[in-house]
Tab-separated table of C-alpha atoms and ligand atoms in Angstrom:
chain	number	residue	atom	x	y	z
Z	246	THR	CA	47.041	71.708	-22.599
Z	247	ALA	CA	45.737	74.939	-23.929
Z	248	LYS	CA	42.311	76.271	-23.081
Z	249	TYR	CA	40.666	76.798	-26.363
Z	250	CYS	CA	37.564	78.059	-28.037
Z	251	THR	CA	34.158	76.514	-27.486
Z	252	THR	CA	32.028	75.309	-30.374
Z	253	ASN	CA	28.255	75.844	-30.635
Z	254	ASP	CA	27.481	72.609	-28.818
Z	255	GLY	CA	29.670	73.697	-25.902
Z	256	LYS	CA	32.583	71.360	-26.708
Z	257	GLU	CA	36.115	72.615	-26.401
Z	258	LYS	CA	37.939	72.759	-29.683
Z	259	ASN	CA	41.633	73.286	-30.222
Z	260	ILE	CA	42.648	76.104	-32.459
Z	261	SER	CA	44.349	74.415	-35.341
Z	262	ASN	CA	43.271	76.398	-38.386
Z	263	VAL	CA	44.364	80.006	-38.508
Z	264	THR	CA	43.437	82.387	-41.315
Z	265	VAL	CA	45.500	85.534	-41.751
Z	266	ILE	CA	43.934	88.210	-43.937
Z	267	GLY	CA	46.363	90.695	-45.515
Z	268	GLY	CA	49.735	89.494	-46.764
Z	269	GLY	CA	51.836	92.611	-46.082
Z	270	LEU	CA	54.871	92.711	-43.824
Z	271	MET	CA	52.926	92.005	-40.621
Z	272	GLY	CA	50.648	89.411	-42.213
Z	273	ALA	CA	53.624	87.543	-43.667
Z	274	GLY	CA	55.357	87.485	-40.286
Z	275	ILE	CA	52.231	86.216	-38.515
Z	276	VAL	CA	51.707	83.496	-41.140
Z	277	GLN	CA	55.288	82.354	-40.731
Z	278	VAL	CA	55.229	82.238	-36.949
Z	279	ALA	CA	51.891	80.378	-36.886
Z	280	ALA	CA	53.058	77.823	-39.471
Z	281	GLN	CA	56.369	77.334	-37.658
Z	282	ASN	CA	54.419	76.491	-34.531
Z	283	ASP	CA	52.314	73.736	-36.101
Z	284	PHE	CA	49.179	75.668	-37.004
Z	285	ASP	CA	47.602	75.173	-40.412
Z	286	VAL	CA	47.468	78.601	-41.969
Z	287	VAL	CA	45.546	80.167	-44.829
Z	288	ILE	CA	46.804	83.508	-46.067
Z	289	VAL	CA	44.190	85.615	-47.830
Z	290	ASP	CA	44.950	88.570	-50.081
Z	291	LYS	CA	43.188	90.163	-53.031
Z	292	GLU	CA	45.694	89.578	-55.822
Z	293	ASP	CA	47.952	86.690	-56.836
Z	294	GLU	CA	50.796	89.185	-56.948
Z	295	TYR	CA	50.332	90.114	-53.245
Z	296	LEU	CA	50.112	86.464	-52.277
Z	297	GLN	CA	53.319	85.701	-54.153
Z	298	LYS	CA	55.107	88.637	-52.520
Z	299	CYS	CA	53.906	87.449	-49.132
Z	300	MET	CA	55.259	83.949	-49.727
Z	301	VAL	CA	58.612	85.397	-50.838
Z	302	MET	CA	58.815	87.336	-47.546
Z	303	VAL	CA	57.894	84.204	-45.583
Z	304	ARG	CA	60.512	82.098	-47.398
Z	305	LYS	CA	63.299	84.652	-46.905
Z	306	SER	CA	62.528	85.021	-43.245
Z	307	ILE	CA	62.267	81.249	-42.644
Z	308	ASP	CA	65.664	80.847	-44.304
Z	309	ARG	CA	67.180	83.366	-41.898
Z	310	ILE	CA	65.591	81.675	-38.878
Z	311	THR	CA	66.567	78.210	-40.116
Z	312	LYS	CA	70.225	79.149	-40.575
Z	313	LYS	CA	70.313	80.197	-36.962
Z	314	LYS	CA	68.257	77.277	-35.628
Z	315	PHE	CA	70.007	74.466	-37.498
Z	316	PRO	CA	73.463	75.779	-38.444
Z	317	ASP	CA	75.067	72.328	-38.904
Z	318	GLU	CA	72.048	70.128	-39.614
Z	319	PRO	CA	71.014	70.542	-43.268
Z	320	LYS	CA	68.495	67.663	-43.166
Z	321	LEU	CA	66.667	69.046	-40.146
Z	322	ALA	CA	66.860	72.499	-41.663
Z	323	SER	CA	65.218	71.478	-44.930
Z	324	LYS	CA	62.562	69.444	-43.058
Z	325	PHE	CA	61.759	72.492	-40.925
Z	326	VAL	CA	61.454	74.717	-44.001
Z	327	ASN	CA	59.322	72.208	-45.922
Z	328	ASP	CA	57.047	71.395	-42.968
Z	329	THR	CA	56.482	75.085	-42.337
Z	330	LEU	CA	55.739	75.907	-45.974
Z	331	ASN	CA	53.460	72.865	-46.341
Z	332	ARG	CA	51.243	74.229	-43.577
Z	333	ILE	CA	50.538	77.411	-45.546
Z	334	LYS	CA	47.811	77.722	-48.187
Z	335	THR	CA	46.990	80.830	-50.188
Z	336	GLU	CA	43.513	82.080	-51.055
Z	337	LYS	CA	42.087	85.161	-52.743
Z	338	GLU	CA	38.487	84.960	-51.529
Z	339	PRO	CA	38.049	85.876	-47.825
Z	340	SER	CA	34.819	83.885	-47.473
Z	341	VAL	CA	36.569	80.747	-48.769
Z	342	GLY	CA	39.679	81.408	-46.694
Z	343	VAL	CA	37.775	81.485	-43.393
Z	344	ALA	CA	35.441	78.540	-44.074
Z	345	ASN	CA	37.357	76.209	-41.722
Z	346	ALA	CA	39.022	78.790	-39.521
Z	347	ASP	CA	39.153	78.525	-35.732
Z	348	LEU	CA	40.862	81.895	-35.563
Z	349	VAL	CA	41.054	84.813	-38.002
Z	350	ILE	CA	43.810	87.419	-37.730
Z	351	GLU	CA	43.097	90.502	-39.820
Z	352	ALA	CA	46.158	92.468	-40.923
Z	353	ILE	CA	44.842	94.554	-43.824
Z	354	THR	CA	45.201	98.282	-44.386
Z	355	GLU	CA	44.404	100.617	-41.443
Z	356	ASN	CA	41.068	101.763	-42.773
Z	357	LEU	CA	37.912	101.254	-40.743
Z	358	ASP	CA	35.597	101.012	-43.773
Z	359	ALA	CA	37.815	98.409	-45.402
Z	360	LYS	CA	37.916	96.417	-42.158
Z	361	TRP	CA	34.128	96.656	-41.722
Z	362	LYS	CA	33.531	95.436	-45.270
Z	363	LEU	CA	35.835	92.491	-44.698
Z	364	PHE	CA	34.398	91.495	-41.316
Z	365	GLU	CA	30.825	91.707	-42.599
Z	366	VAL	CA	31.691	89.202	-45.308
Z	367	ILE	CA	33.660	86.791	-43.171
Z	368	ASP	CA	31.176	86.925	-40.285
Z	369	LYS	CA	28.726	85.125	-42.556
Z	370	ALA	CA	31.283	82.636	-43.857
Z	371	ALA	CA	33.316	81.625	-40.793
Z	372	PRO	CA	32.216	78.863	-38.385
Z	373	LYS	CA	30.237	80.159	-35.392
Z	374	HIS	CA	32.968	79.172	-32.927
Z	375	CYS	CA	35.660	81.037	-34.876
Z	376	ILE	CA	37.372	83.879	-33.010
Z	377	PHE	CA	38.063	87.107	-34.906
Z	378	THR	CA	41.031	89.344	-34.168
Z	379	SER	CA	42.597	92.432	-35.641
Z	380	ASN	CA	46.279	93.332	-35.671
Z	381	THR	CA	45.354	97.018	-35.918
Z	382	SER	CA	47.794	99.400	-34.288
Z	383	SER	CA	45.531	102.418	-34.140
Z	384	LEU	CA	41.834	101.636	-34.507
Z	385	PRO	CA	39.584	100.679	-31.572
Z	386	ILE	CA	38.890	96.945	-31.524
Z	387	PHE	CA	35.310	97.479	-30.347
Z	388	GLU	CA	34.608	99.796	-33.329
Z	389	ILE	CA	35.871	97.162	-35.760
Z	390	SER	CA	33.905	94.369	-34.091
Z	391	LYS	CA	30.567	96.235	-34.253
Z	392	VAL	CA	29.657	94.964	-37.718
Z	393	THR	CA	29.942	91.311	-36.689
Z	394	SER	CA	27.464	89.102	-34.893
Z	395	ARG	CA	30.204	88.043	-32.466
Z	396	PRO	CA	31.769	90.975	-30.557
Z	397	ASP	CA	32.205	88.528	-27.631
Z	398	LYS	CA	34.458	86.427	-29.868
Z	399	PHE	CA	36.445	89.416	-31.051
Z	400	GLY	CA	39.700	90.726	-29.585
Z	401	GLY	CA	42.927	92.457	-30.474
Z	402	LEU	CA	46.109	90.552	-31.257
Z	403	HIS	CA	48.858	93.074	-31.854
Z	404	PHE	CA	52.224	91.852	-33.161
Z	405	PHE	CA	55.487	93.762	-33.618
Z	406	ASN	CA	57.817	94.150	-36.525
Z	407	PRO	CA	59.792	91.977	-37.274
Z	408	VAL	CA	57.157	89.472	-36.161
Z	409	PRO	CA	59.437	86.394	-36.273
Z	410	LEU	CA	61.879	88.041	-33.851
Z	411	MET	CA	59.819	90.286	-31.606
Z	412	LYS	CA	58.656	88.287	-28.609
Z	413	LEU	CA	55.712	90.445	-27.620
Z	414	VAL	CA	52.026	90.146	-28.447
Z	415	GLU	CA	49.539	92.610	-26.976
Z	416	VAL	CA	46.249	90.822	-26.326
Z	417	VAL	CA	43.460	93.372	-26.263
Z	418	LYS	CA	40.258	92.852	-24.310
Z	419	ALA	CA	37.701	95.208	-25.762
Z	420	GLU	CA	34.384	96.173	-24.160
Z	421	ASN	CA	32.583	93.070	-25.399
Z	422	THR	CA	35.429	90.558	-25.619
Z	423	SER	CA	34.484	87.602	-23.420
Z	424	GLN	CA	36.917	86.359	-20.790
Z	425	GLU	CA	36.994	83.027	-22.602
Z	426	THR	CA	37.993	84.655	-25.879
Z	427	PHE	CA	40.662	86.698	-24.132
Z	428	ASP	CA	42.056	83.578	-22.380
Z	429	THR	CA	42.131	81.703	-25.676
Z	430	LEU	CA	44.026	84.489	-27.406
Z	431	PHE	CA	46.445	84.762	-24.508
Z	432	GLN	CA	47.151	81.036	-24.686
Z	433	PHE	CA	47.369	81.106	-28.477
Z	434	SER	CA	50.060	83.813	-28.251
Z	435	LYS	CA	52.046	81.572	-25.888
Z	436	ASP	CA	51.645	78.691	-28.338
Z	437	LEU	CA	53.296	80.898	-30.947
Z	438	GLY	CA	56.305	81.107	-28.641
Z	439	LYS	CA	55.491	84.726	-27.805
Z	440	ILE	CA	55.099	86.536	-24.481
Z	441	PRO	CA	51.590	88.006	-24.280
Z	442	VAL	CA	50.610	91.056	-22.261
Z	443	ALA	CA	47.041	92.140	-21.486
Z	444	CYS	CA	45.744	95.541	-22.461
Z	445	LYS	CA	42.411	97.331	-22.630
Z	446	ASP	CA	41.099	98.779	-25.902
Z	447	THR	CA	42.963	102.053	-25.442
Z	448	PRO	CA	44.629	104.121	-28.235
Z	449	GLY	CA	48.014	102.648	-29.173
Z	450	PHE	CA	47.639	99.881	-26.597
Z	451	ILE	CA	50.881	99.786	-24.545
Z	452	VAL	CA	53.825	99.896	-26.937
Z	453	ASN	CA	52.654	102.365	-29.567
Z	454	ARG	CA	51.134	104.668	-26.949
Z	455	LEU	CA	54.632	105.111	-25.518
Z	456	LEU	CA	56.724	104.629	-28.653
Z	457	VAL	CA	54.899	106.933	-31.084
Z	458	PRO	CA	55.058	110.070	-28.852
Z	459	TYR	CA	58.740	109.228	-28.231
Z	460	MET	CA	59.472	109.133	-31.977
Z	461	MET	CA	57.432	112.319	-32.544
Z	462	GLU	CA	59.356	114.054	-29.754
Z	463	ALA	CA	62.631	113.031	-31.439
Z	464	ILE	CA	61.414	114.548	-34.728
Z	465	ARG	CA	60.437	117.771	-32.951
Z	466	PHE	CA	63.932	117.816	-31.402
Z	467	VAL	CA	65.432	117.970	-34.917
Z	468	GLU	CA	62.820	120.515	-36.015
Z	469	ARG	CA	63.982	122.794	-33.204
Z	470	GLY	CA	67.534	122.364	-34.480
Z	471	HIS	CA	68.821	121.100	-31.124
Z	472	ALA	CA	70.536	117.970	-32.491
Z	473	ASN	CA	70.611	115.979	-35.708
Z	474	ALA	CA	68.894	112.643	-36.348
Z	475	ARG	CA	72.091	110.612	-36.447
Z	476	ASP	CA	73.316	111.979	-33.089
Z	477	ILE	CA	69.922	111.415	-31.456
Z	478	ASP	CA	69.975	107.811	-32.710
Z	479	THR	CA	73.497	107.302	-31.383
Z	480	ALA	CA	72.514	108.875	-28.072
Z	481	MET	CA	69.488	106.636	-27.531
Z	482	LYS	CA	71.353	103.473	-28.579
Z	483	LEU	CA	74.460	104.088	-26.500
Z	484	GLY	CA	72.918	106.118	-23.712
Z	485	ALA	CA	69.671	104.230	-23.189
Z	486	GLY	CA	70.446	100.787	-24.635
Z	487	TYR	CA	67.755	100.874	-27.337
Z	488	PRO	CA	68.457	98.490	-30.259
Z	489	MET	CA	67.553	101.243	-32.740
Z	490	GLY	CA	67.456	105.002	-32.350
Z	491	PRO	CA	64.090	106.790	-32.843
Z	492	PHE	CA	64.817	107.749	-36.479
Z	493	GLU	CA	66.028	104.274	-37.452
Z	494	LEU	CA	62.938	102.895	-35.765
Z	495	ALA	CA	60.626	105.401	-37.465
Z	496	ASP	CA	62.081	104.415	-40.855
Z	497	TYR	CA	61.691	100.761	-39.908
Z	498	VAL	CA	58.051	101.103	-38.806
Z	499	GLY	CA	57.233	103.351	-41.812
Z	500	LEU	CA	56.822	107.131	-41.763
Z	501	ASP	CA	53.416	106.833	-43.454
Z	502	THR	CA	52.299	104.483	-40.670
Z	503	ILE	CA	53.504	106.810	-37.934
Z	504	LYS	CA	51.808	109.793	-39.597
Z	505	PHE	CA	48.592	107.823	-39.922
Z	506	ILE	CA	48.644	106.863	-36.239
Z	507	VAL	CA	49.504	110.306	-34.926
Z	508	ASP	CA	47.008	112.115	-37.192
Z	509	GLY	CA	44.237	109.826	-35.942
Z	510	TRP	CA	45.120	110.501	-32.313
Z	511	HIS	CA	45.434	114.241	-32.933
Z	512	LYS	CA	41.987	114.321	-34.529
Z	513	ASN	CA	40.436	112.665	-31.475
Z	514	ASN	CA	42.539	114.556	-28.884
Z	515	PRO	CA	43.494	117.926	-30.434
Z	516	ASP	CA	44.533	119.329	-27.052
Z	517	ASN	CA	47.153	116.687	-26.286
Z	518	PRO	CA	50.542	118.179	-27.337
Z	519	LEU	CA	52.075	114.682	-27.527
Z	520	PHE	CA	49.886	114.012	-30.561
Z	521	ASN	CA	50.699	117.247	-32.431
Z	522	PRO	CA	51.537	116.728	-36.102
Z	523	SER	CA	55.044	117.476	-37.339
Z	524	GLU	CA	55.802	119.443	-40.486
Z	525	MET	CA	58.979	117.501	-41.084
Z	526	LEU	CA	57.176	114.165	-40.916
Z	527	ASN	CA	54.354	115.435	-43.139
Z	528	ARG	CA	56.874	116.640	-45.704
Z	529	CYS	CA	58.691	113.289	-45.797
Z	530	VAL	CA	55.417	111.462	-46.391
Z	531	GLU	CA	54.311	113.986	-49.053
Z	532	MET	CA	57.594	113.382	-50.864
Z	533	GLY	CA	56.965	109.630	-50.778
Z	534	LYS	CA	59.726	108.973	-48.243
Z	535	PHE	CA	58.082	106.159	-46.281
Z	536	GLY	CA	61.224	104.751	-44.692
Z	537	LYS	CA	63.139	101.532	-45.149
Z	538	LYS	CA	60.398	99.824	-47.144
Z	539	ASN	CA	60.769	102.126	-50.150
Z	540	GLY	CA	64.411	103.083	-49.911
Z	541	GLU	CA	64.300	106.444	-48.141
Z	542	GLY	CA	62.976	108.012	-44.968
Z	543	PHE	CA	65.163	109.936	-42.582
Z	544	TYR	CA	67.978	107.775	-43.965
Z	545	LYS	CA	68.664	106.302	-47.410
Z	546	TYR	CA	68.705	102.514	-47.909
Z	547	THR	CA	70.474	100.774	-50.732
Z	548	ASN	CA	68.685	97.409	-50.606
T	910	3HC	N1	63.026	87.428	-40.109
T	910	3HC	C1	63.934	86.554	-39.670
T	910	3HC	N2	65.116	86.885	-39.139
T	910	3HC	C2	65.411	88.195	-39.062
T	910	3HC	C3	64.513	89.191	-39.498
T	910	3HC	C4	63.282	88.759	-40.050
T	910	3HC	N3	62.353	89.610	-40.502
T	910	3HC	N4	65.081	90.396	-39.277
T	910	3HC	C5	66.294	90.170	-38.711
T	910	3HC	N5	66.488	88.842	-38.593
T	910	3HC	C6	67.642	88.170	-38.000
T	910	3HC	C7	68.884	88.432	-38.813
T	910	3HC	O1	69.027	87.457	-39.829
T	910	3HC	C8	69.987	88.344	-37.803
T	910	3HC	O2	70.376	87.015	-37.648
T	910	3HC	P1	71.898	86.656	-37.318
T	910	3HC	O3	72.135	87.228	-35.965
T	910	3HC	O4	71.929	85.177	-37.367
T	910	3HC	O5	72.695	87.328	-38.395
T	910	3HC	C9	69.324	88.770	-36.501
T	910	3HC	O6	67.915	88.713	-36.719
T	910	3HC	C10	69.734	90.138	-36.114
T	910	3HC	O7	69.438	90.999	-37.188
T	910	3HC	P2	70.360	92.211	-37.598
T	910	3HC	O8	71.804	91.911	-37.321
T	910	3HC	O9	69.963	92.615	-38.980
T	910	3HC	O10	69.893	93.397	-36.703
T	910	3HC	P3	69.814	93.617	-35.137
T	910	3HC	O11	70.697	92.754	-34.341
T	910	3HC	O12	69.932	95.088	-35.019
T	910	3HC	O13	68.320	93.211	-34.766
T	910	3HC	C11	66.072	93.958	-34.683
T	910	3HC	C12	67.272	93.590	-35.546
T	910	3HC	C13	65.553	92.735	-33.935
T	910	3HC	C14	65.022	94.457	-35.658
T	910	3HC	C15	66.501	95.038	-33.609
T	910	3HC	O14	67.155	96.092	-34.238
T	910	3HC	C16	65.307	95.558	-32.840
T	910	3HC	O15	64.838	94.945	-31.910
T	910	3HC	N6	64.826	96.757	-33.233
T	910	3HC	C17	63.644	97.384	-32.638
T	910	3HC	C18	62.416	96.837	-33.288
T	910	3HC	C19	61.171	97.401	-32.700
T	910	3HC	O16	61.162	98.215	-31.800
T	910	3HC	N7	60.055	96.943	-33.255
T	910	3HC	C20	58.760	97.415	-32.861
T	910	3HC	C21	58.282	98.434	-33.802
T	910	3HC	S1	56.681	99.045	-33.370
T	910	3HC	C22	55.632	97.988	-34.127
T	910	3HC	O17	55.993	97.074	-34.806
T	910	3HC	C23	54.185	98.234	-33.889
T	910	3HC	C24	53.427	98.651	-35.111
T	910	3HC	O18	52.060	98.639	-34.785
T	910	3HC	C25	53.782	100.020	-35.614
C-alpha cells in the first residue's frame, strides 16, 4: 500500500481527503481525477458562480470519459458518474475547505501575493499533518511555501491540460520539501493513475521549460515571415509526430498564460534570448485574444 503522510503523533495516515483550491480549468480537472480515483474532494472557490462553472466542467469531462470507459454498460456508467460526483463537495471559505484535508492542491491565479494570502490563511486552519502543494507553472515552490509554518510539508504538483487525459504529473522537491513529503506526493500521483516524474524547483520544471521556448520560437518564426502558423503546425504534427502544432498548443494553453510565464522568466533572466518577449504575442494578448478559451488566439474557434 501507499506510503502516506505522518500525523503529529508519528502515525501513518492515508491521504483520503483532498482539497483543491481554485476551480478553473486545471482545478476542475484535478478535482475530477481525484474523485474518480476514490478520494474525497473539496473544491474551494470564491464565488458560487465559479463553483458552478467548475462543476459543469467536471460533469462534461466525466461524461466524455464515461462514454469511452463504459460504452455498452449504462448501469455501470451511471454508477461511475454518480460515485464520482458524490465524492465532490463545494466550499467558498478556504479555512473551512481545508479543515479535514490531508492534502491541499492550490490551483488559483498565478500571482504570488494572492498565493501567499491564501496559504497564510489555510496554514492556520489545516491539520498539522496536511501536505500543501501548488500547481503553479511558473512561480518557485519555495517562495510560495515561505509564508507557511510547514515548508517541509510543501511541494509542487504540476498537472497538464487536459488533466483527465494527460498522464504526467511533475512532482517538485523544493529546497525544504522533506523526502517523506516528496515520496507521498509521488505515490499520490500514481494513485491518481498518473505517471509522476521528479524535478527540482527550477523555472518551468521540465515540460514548460522546454515547451514554452519552443512555442516562442515558433512565434518568432512567423514574425520573421519565414512560414505561416498553419504550415508550422502541419510541419510539427506530420514531421515530428506532435499531437498539436505549436500554435494550436499555444491557443490551447492560453496566450495570456504563455505571456505571463515568458515575461516572468525574461524579467529574471534578461540575457537569455530564449525568454525574449514577442511583439506578436503581446499584441494578441492586448487585443484580448487569449486562445481557445475565449474564442480567438492564433486561430478562431466557433464553440
Ligand atoms: N476531458 C475528458 N475527455 C476529453 C477531454 C477532457 N478535457 N478532452 C478531450 N477528451 C477526449 C475526447 O472526448 C476524445 O474522446 P474520443 O476519442 O472518445 O472521441 C479524446 O479525448 C480525444 O480528443 P479529441 O479527438 O478532441 O482530440 P485529440 O485526439 O487531438 O486529443 C489531446 C486531444 C489529448 C488534447 C491531444 O491533442 C494532445 O495531447 N495535445 C497536446 C496537449 C498538451 O501538450 N498539453 C500540455 C500543455 S502544457 C500544460 O498544460 C502546462 C501548463 O502549466 C501551461
